[in-house]
mmCIF file of C-alpha atoms in Angstrom:
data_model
loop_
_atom_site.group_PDB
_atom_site.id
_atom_site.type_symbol
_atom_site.label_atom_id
_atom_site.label_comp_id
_atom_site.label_asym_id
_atom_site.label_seq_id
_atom_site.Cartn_x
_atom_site.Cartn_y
_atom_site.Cartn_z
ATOM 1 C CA UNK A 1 7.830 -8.022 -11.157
ATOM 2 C CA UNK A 2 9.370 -8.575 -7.772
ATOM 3 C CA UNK A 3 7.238 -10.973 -5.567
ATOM 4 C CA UNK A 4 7.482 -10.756 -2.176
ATOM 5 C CA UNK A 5 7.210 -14.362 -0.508
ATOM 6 C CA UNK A 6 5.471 -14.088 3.198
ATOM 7 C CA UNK A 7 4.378 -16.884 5.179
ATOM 8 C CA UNK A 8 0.271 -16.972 5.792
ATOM 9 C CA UNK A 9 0.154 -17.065 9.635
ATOM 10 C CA UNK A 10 1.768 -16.877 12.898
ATOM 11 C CA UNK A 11 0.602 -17.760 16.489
ATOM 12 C CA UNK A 12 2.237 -16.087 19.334
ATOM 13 C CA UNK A 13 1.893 -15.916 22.897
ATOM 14 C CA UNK A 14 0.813 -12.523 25.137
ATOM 15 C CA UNK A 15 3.817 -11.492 25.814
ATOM 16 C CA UNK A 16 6.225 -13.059 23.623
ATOM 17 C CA UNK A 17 8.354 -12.253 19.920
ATOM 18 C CA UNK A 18 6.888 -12.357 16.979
ATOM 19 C CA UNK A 19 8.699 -12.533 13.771
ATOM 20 C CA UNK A 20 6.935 -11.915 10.270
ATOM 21 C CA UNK A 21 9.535 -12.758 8.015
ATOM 22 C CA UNK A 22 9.248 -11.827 3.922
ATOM 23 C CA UNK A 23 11.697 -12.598 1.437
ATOM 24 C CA UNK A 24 12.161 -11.246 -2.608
ATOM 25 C CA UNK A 25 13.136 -12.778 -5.606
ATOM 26 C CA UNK A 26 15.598 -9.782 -6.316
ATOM 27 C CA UNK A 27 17.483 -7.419 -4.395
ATOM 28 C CA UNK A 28 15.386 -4.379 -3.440
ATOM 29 C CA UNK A 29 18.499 -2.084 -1.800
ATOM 30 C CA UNK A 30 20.004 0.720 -4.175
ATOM 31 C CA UNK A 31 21.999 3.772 -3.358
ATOM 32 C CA UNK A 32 22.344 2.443 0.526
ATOM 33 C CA UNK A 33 18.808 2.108 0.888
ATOM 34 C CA UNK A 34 16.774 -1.239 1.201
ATOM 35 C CA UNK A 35 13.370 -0.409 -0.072
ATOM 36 C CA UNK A 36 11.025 -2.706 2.068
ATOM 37 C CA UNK A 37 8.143 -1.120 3.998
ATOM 38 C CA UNK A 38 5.917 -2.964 6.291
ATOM 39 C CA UNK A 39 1.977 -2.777 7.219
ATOM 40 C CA UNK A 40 -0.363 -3.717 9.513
ATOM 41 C CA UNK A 41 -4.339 -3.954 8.803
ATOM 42 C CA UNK A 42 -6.975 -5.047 10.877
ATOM 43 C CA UNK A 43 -10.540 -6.334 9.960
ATOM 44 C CA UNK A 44 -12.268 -3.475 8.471
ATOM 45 C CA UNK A 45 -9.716 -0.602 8.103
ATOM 46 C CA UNK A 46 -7.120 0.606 5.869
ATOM 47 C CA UNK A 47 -3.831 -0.883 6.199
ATOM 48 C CA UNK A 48 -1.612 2.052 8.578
ATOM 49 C CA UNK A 49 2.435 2.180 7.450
ATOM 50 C CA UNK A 50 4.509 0.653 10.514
ATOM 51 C CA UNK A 51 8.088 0.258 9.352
ATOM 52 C CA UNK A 52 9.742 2.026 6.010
ATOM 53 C CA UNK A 53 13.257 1.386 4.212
ATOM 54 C CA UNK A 54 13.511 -1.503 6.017
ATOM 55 C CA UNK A 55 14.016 -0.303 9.829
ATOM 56 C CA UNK A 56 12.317 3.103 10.061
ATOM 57 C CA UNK A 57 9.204 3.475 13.099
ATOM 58 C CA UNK A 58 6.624 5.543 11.459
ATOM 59 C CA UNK A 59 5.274 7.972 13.415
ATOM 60 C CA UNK A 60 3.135 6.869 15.963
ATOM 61 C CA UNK A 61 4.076 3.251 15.749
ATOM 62 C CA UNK A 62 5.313 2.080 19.685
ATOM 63 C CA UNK A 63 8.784 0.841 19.760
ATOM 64 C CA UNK A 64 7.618 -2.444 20.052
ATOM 65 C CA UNK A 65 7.410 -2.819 16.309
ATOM 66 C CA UNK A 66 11.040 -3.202 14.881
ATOM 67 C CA UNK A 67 12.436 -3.847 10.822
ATOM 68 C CA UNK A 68 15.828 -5.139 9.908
ATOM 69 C CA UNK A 69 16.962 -6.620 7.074
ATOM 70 C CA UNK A 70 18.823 -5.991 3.115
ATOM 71 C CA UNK A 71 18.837 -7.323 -0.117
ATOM 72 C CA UNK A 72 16.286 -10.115 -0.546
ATOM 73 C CA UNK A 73 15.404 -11.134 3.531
ATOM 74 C CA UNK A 74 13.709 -8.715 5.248
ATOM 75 C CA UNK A 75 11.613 -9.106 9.323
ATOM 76 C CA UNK A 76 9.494 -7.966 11.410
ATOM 77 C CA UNK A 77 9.574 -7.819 14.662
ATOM 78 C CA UNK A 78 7.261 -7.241 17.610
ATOM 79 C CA UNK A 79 8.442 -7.358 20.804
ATOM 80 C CA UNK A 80 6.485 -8.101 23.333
ATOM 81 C CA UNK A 81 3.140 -8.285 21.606
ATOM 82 C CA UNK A 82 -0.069 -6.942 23.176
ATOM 83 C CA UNK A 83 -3.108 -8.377 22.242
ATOM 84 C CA UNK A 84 -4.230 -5.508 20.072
ATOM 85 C CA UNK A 85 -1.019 -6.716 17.575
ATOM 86 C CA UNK A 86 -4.092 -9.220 16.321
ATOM 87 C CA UNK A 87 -3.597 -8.066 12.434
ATOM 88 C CA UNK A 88 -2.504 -9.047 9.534
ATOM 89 C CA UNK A 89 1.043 -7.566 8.204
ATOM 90 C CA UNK A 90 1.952 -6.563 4.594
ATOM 91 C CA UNK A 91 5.528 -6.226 3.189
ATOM 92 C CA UNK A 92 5.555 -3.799 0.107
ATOM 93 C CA UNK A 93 8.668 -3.330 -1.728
ATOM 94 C CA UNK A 94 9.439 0.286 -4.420
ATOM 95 C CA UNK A 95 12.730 -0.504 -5.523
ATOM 96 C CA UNK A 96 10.825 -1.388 -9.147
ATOM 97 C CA UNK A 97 7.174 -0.768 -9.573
ATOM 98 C CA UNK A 98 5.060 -1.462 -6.053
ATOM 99 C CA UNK A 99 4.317 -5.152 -5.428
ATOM 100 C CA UNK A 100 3.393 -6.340 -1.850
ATOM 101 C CA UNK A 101 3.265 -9.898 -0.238
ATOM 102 C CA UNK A 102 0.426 -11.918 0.522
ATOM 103 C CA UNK A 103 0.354 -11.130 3.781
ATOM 104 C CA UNK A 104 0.730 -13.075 7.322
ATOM 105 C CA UNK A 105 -1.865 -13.275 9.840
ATOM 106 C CA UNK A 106 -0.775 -12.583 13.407
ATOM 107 C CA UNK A 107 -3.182 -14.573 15.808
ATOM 108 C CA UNK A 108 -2.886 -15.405 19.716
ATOM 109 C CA UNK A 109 -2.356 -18.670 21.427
ATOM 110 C CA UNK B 1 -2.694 16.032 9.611
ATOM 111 C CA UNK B 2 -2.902 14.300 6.173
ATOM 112 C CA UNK B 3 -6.453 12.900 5.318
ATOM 113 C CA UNK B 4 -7.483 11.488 2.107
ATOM 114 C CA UNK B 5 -10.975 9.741 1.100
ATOM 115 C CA UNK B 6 -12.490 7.911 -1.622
ATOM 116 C CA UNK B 7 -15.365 8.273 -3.340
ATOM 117 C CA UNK B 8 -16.723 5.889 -5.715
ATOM 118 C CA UNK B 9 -20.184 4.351 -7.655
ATOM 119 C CA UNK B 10 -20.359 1.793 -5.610
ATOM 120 C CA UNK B 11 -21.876 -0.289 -7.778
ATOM 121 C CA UNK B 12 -21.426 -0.717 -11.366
ATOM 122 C CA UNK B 13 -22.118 -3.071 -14.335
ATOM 123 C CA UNK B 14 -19.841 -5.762 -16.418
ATOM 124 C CA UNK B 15 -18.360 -3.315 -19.293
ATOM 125 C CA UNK B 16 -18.325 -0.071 -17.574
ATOM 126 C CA UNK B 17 -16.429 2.415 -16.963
ATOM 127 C CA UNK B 18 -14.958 2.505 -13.129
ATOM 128 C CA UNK B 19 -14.343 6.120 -11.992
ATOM 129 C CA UNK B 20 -12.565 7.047 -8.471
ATOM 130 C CA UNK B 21 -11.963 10.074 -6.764
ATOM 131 C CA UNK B 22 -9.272 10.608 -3.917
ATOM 132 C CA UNK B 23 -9.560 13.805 -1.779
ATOM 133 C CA UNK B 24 -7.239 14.748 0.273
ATOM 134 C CA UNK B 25 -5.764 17.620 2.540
ATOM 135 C CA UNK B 26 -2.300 17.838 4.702
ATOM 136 C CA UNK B 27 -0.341 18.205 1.598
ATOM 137 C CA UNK B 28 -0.508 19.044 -2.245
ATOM 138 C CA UNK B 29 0.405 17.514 -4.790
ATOM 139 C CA UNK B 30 2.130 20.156 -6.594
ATOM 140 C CA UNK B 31 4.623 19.761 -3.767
ATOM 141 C CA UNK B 32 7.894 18.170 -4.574
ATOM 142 C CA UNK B 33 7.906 14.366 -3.563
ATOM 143 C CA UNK B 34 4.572 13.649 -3.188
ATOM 144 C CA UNK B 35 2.684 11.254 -4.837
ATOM 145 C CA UNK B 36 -0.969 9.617 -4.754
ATOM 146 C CA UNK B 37 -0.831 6.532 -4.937
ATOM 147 C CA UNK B 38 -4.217 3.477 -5.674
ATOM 148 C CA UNK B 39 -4.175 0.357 -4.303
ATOM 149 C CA UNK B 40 -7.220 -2.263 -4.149
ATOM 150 C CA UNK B 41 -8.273 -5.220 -2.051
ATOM 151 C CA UNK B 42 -10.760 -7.661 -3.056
ATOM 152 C CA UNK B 43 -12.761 -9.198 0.164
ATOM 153 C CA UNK B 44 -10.810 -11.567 2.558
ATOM 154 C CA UNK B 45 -7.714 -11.414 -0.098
ATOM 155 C CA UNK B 46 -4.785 -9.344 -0.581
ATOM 156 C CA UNK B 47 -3.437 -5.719 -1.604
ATOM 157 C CA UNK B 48 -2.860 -5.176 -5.139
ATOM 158 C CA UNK B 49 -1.456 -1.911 -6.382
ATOM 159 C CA UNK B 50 -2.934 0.112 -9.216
ATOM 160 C CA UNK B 51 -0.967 3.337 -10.133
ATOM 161 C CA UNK B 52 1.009 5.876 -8.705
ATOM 162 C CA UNK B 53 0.465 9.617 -9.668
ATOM 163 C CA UNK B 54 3.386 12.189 -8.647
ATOM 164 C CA UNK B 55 3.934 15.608 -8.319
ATOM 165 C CA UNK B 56 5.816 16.063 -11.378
ATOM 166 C CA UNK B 57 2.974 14.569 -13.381
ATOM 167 C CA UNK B 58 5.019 10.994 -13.265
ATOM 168 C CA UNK B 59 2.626 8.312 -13.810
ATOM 169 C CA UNK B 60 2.977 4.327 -13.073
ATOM 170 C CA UNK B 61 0.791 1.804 -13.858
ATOM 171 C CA UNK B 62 0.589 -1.711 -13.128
ATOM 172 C CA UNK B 63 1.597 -3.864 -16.308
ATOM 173 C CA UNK B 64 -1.148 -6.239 -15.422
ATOM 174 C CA UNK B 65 -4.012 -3.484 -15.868
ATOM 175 C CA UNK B 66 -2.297 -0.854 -17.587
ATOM 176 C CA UNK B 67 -4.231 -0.709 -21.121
ATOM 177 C CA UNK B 68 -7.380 -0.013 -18.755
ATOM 178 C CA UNK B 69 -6.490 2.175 -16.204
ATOM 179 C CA UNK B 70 -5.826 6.075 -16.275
ATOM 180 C CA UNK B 71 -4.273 8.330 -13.495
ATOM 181 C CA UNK B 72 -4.688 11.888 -12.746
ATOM 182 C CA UNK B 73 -4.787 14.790 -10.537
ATOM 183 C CA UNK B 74 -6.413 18.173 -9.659
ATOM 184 C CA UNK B 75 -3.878 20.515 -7.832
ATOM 185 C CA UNK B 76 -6.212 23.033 -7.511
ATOM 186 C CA UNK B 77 -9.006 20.750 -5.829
ATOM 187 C CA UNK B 78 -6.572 18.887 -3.836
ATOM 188 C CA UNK B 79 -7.752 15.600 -5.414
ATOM 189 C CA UNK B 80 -6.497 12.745 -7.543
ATOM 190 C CA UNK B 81 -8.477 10.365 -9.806
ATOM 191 C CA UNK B 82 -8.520 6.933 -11.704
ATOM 192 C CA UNK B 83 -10.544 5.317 -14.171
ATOM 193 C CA UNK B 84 -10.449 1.505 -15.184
ATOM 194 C CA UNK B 85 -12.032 0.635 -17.900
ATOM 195 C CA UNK B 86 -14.697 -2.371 -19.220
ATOM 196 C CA UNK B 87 -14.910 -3.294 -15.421
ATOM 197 C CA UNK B 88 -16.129 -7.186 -14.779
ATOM 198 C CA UNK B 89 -16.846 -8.748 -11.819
ATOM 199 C CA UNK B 90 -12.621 -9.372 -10.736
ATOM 200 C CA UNK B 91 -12.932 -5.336 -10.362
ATOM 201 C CA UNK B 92 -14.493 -5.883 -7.387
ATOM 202 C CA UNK B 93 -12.817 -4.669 -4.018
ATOM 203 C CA UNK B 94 -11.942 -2.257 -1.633
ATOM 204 C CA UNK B 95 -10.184 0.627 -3.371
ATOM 205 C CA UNK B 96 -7.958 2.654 -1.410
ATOM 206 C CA UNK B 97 -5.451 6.086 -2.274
ATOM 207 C CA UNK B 98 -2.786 6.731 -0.339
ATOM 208 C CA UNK B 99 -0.079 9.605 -0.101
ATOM 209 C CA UNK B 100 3.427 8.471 -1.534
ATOM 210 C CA UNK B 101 6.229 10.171 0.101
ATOM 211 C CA UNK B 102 9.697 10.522 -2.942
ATOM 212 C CA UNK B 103 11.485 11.082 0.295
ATOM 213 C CA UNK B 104 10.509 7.721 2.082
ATOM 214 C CA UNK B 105 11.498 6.279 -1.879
ATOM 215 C CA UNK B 106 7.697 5.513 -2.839
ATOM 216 C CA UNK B 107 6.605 4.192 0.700
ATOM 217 C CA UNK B 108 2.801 4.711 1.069
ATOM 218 C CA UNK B 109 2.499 6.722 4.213
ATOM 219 C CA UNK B 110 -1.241 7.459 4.804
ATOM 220 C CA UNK B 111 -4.313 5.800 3.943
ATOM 221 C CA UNK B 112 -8.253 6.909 2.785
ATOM 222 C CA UNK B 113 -10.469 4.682 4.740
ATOM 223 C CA UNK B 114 -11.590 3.065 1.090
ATOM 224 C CA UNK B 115 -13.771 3.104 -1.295
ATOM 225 C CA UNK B 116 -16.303 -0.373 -1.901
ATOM 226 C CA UNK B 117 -16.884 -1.228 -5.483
ATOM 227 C CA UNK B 118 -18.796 -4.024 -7.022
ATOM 228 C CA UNK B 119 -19.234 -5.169 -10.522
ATOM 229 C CA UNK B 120 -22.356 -7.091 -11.345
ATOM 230 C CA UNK B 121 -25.087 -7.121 -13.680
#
């Protein structure tokens, strides 16, 4: 299995960066392609795709929400973050069979 | 506009048989590069994913369950199943299906609103 290694919470300010950062215990790029896709879910709903291979907006998603990243370190970025951001974010990697990361809150100062 | 939705028992006992349904519309799954994918939450923890079903009749299955669970699909009906076997009470969660895109290399792009399931006697 590949685990994906996330840290459990963040606290940010209105206004400021956040950076969720998740990291692998193998290399999930192949072919030019780093196969990291990112999620955010909010109390009581279905987790909604934000980021795929890596740095990809899914549709929908404000530019606020940026991905970068290869090989085993991978982030996510939200820039300047709005109140509704108040979620917690899922990494998922598909380079081998689907694992995803524990997860990090995203709270407010 | 893709939808899918789960349907489910809801409740069940320790030993049963567990038996989802995923319906969906927005796409087919006798499309090339699509996939249905399950995935499950138990309450205040994290995802786990189950099994991946894919257009070609490609089917994945997490090592962890795999002697107990069974994918499939229904073209016709739009819809896409699983079954887990002698269920106990760690079978509880949320159970979700969502569309896998071959072209976004497995990334789950749209999500049923989930499915509660609890196993207790």
């Amino acid at each position: 299995d590949i685990v994906l290694t996330q840290s459990p919470a963040l606290a940010v300010s209105l206004g400021q960066r956040a950076t969720i950062s998740c990291k692998t215990n193998q290399n999930v790029d192949y072919y030019g392609n780093s196969y990291m896709h990112w999620y955010q879910q909010k109390p009581g709903q279905q987790p909604k795709l934000l980021i795929y291979l890596a740095s990809n907006l899914a549709s929908g998603i404000p530019a606020r929400f940026s991905g970068r990243g290869s090989g085993t370190d991978f982030t996510l970025t939200i820039d300047p973050v709005e109140a509704d951001d108040t979620a917690t974010y899922y990494c998922q990697q598909s380079r081998n069979l689907p694992t995803f990361g524990a997860g990090t809150k995203l709270e407010l100062k | 506009q893709v939808t899918l939705k789960e349907s489910g028992p809801g409740i069940l006992q320790p030993s049963q048989t567990l038996s989802l349904t995923c319906t969906f519309s927005g796409f087919s799954l006798s499309t090339y590069g699509m996939g249905v994918g399950w995935i499950r939450q138990p309450s205040g923890k994290g995802l786990e994913w189950l099994a991946n079903i894919w257009w070609d009749d490609d089917k994945y299955y997490n090592p962890s369950l795999k002697n107990r669970l069974t994918i499939s699909k229904d073209t016709s009906n739009n819809q896409a199943f699983l079954k887990i076997t002698n269920v106990d009470t760690a079978d509880t969660a949320t159970y979700y299906c969502a569309r896998l895109l071959n072209s976004g290399h497995g990334v789950m792009d749209a999500w049923g609103q989930g499915a509660s399931v609890t196993v207790s006697s």
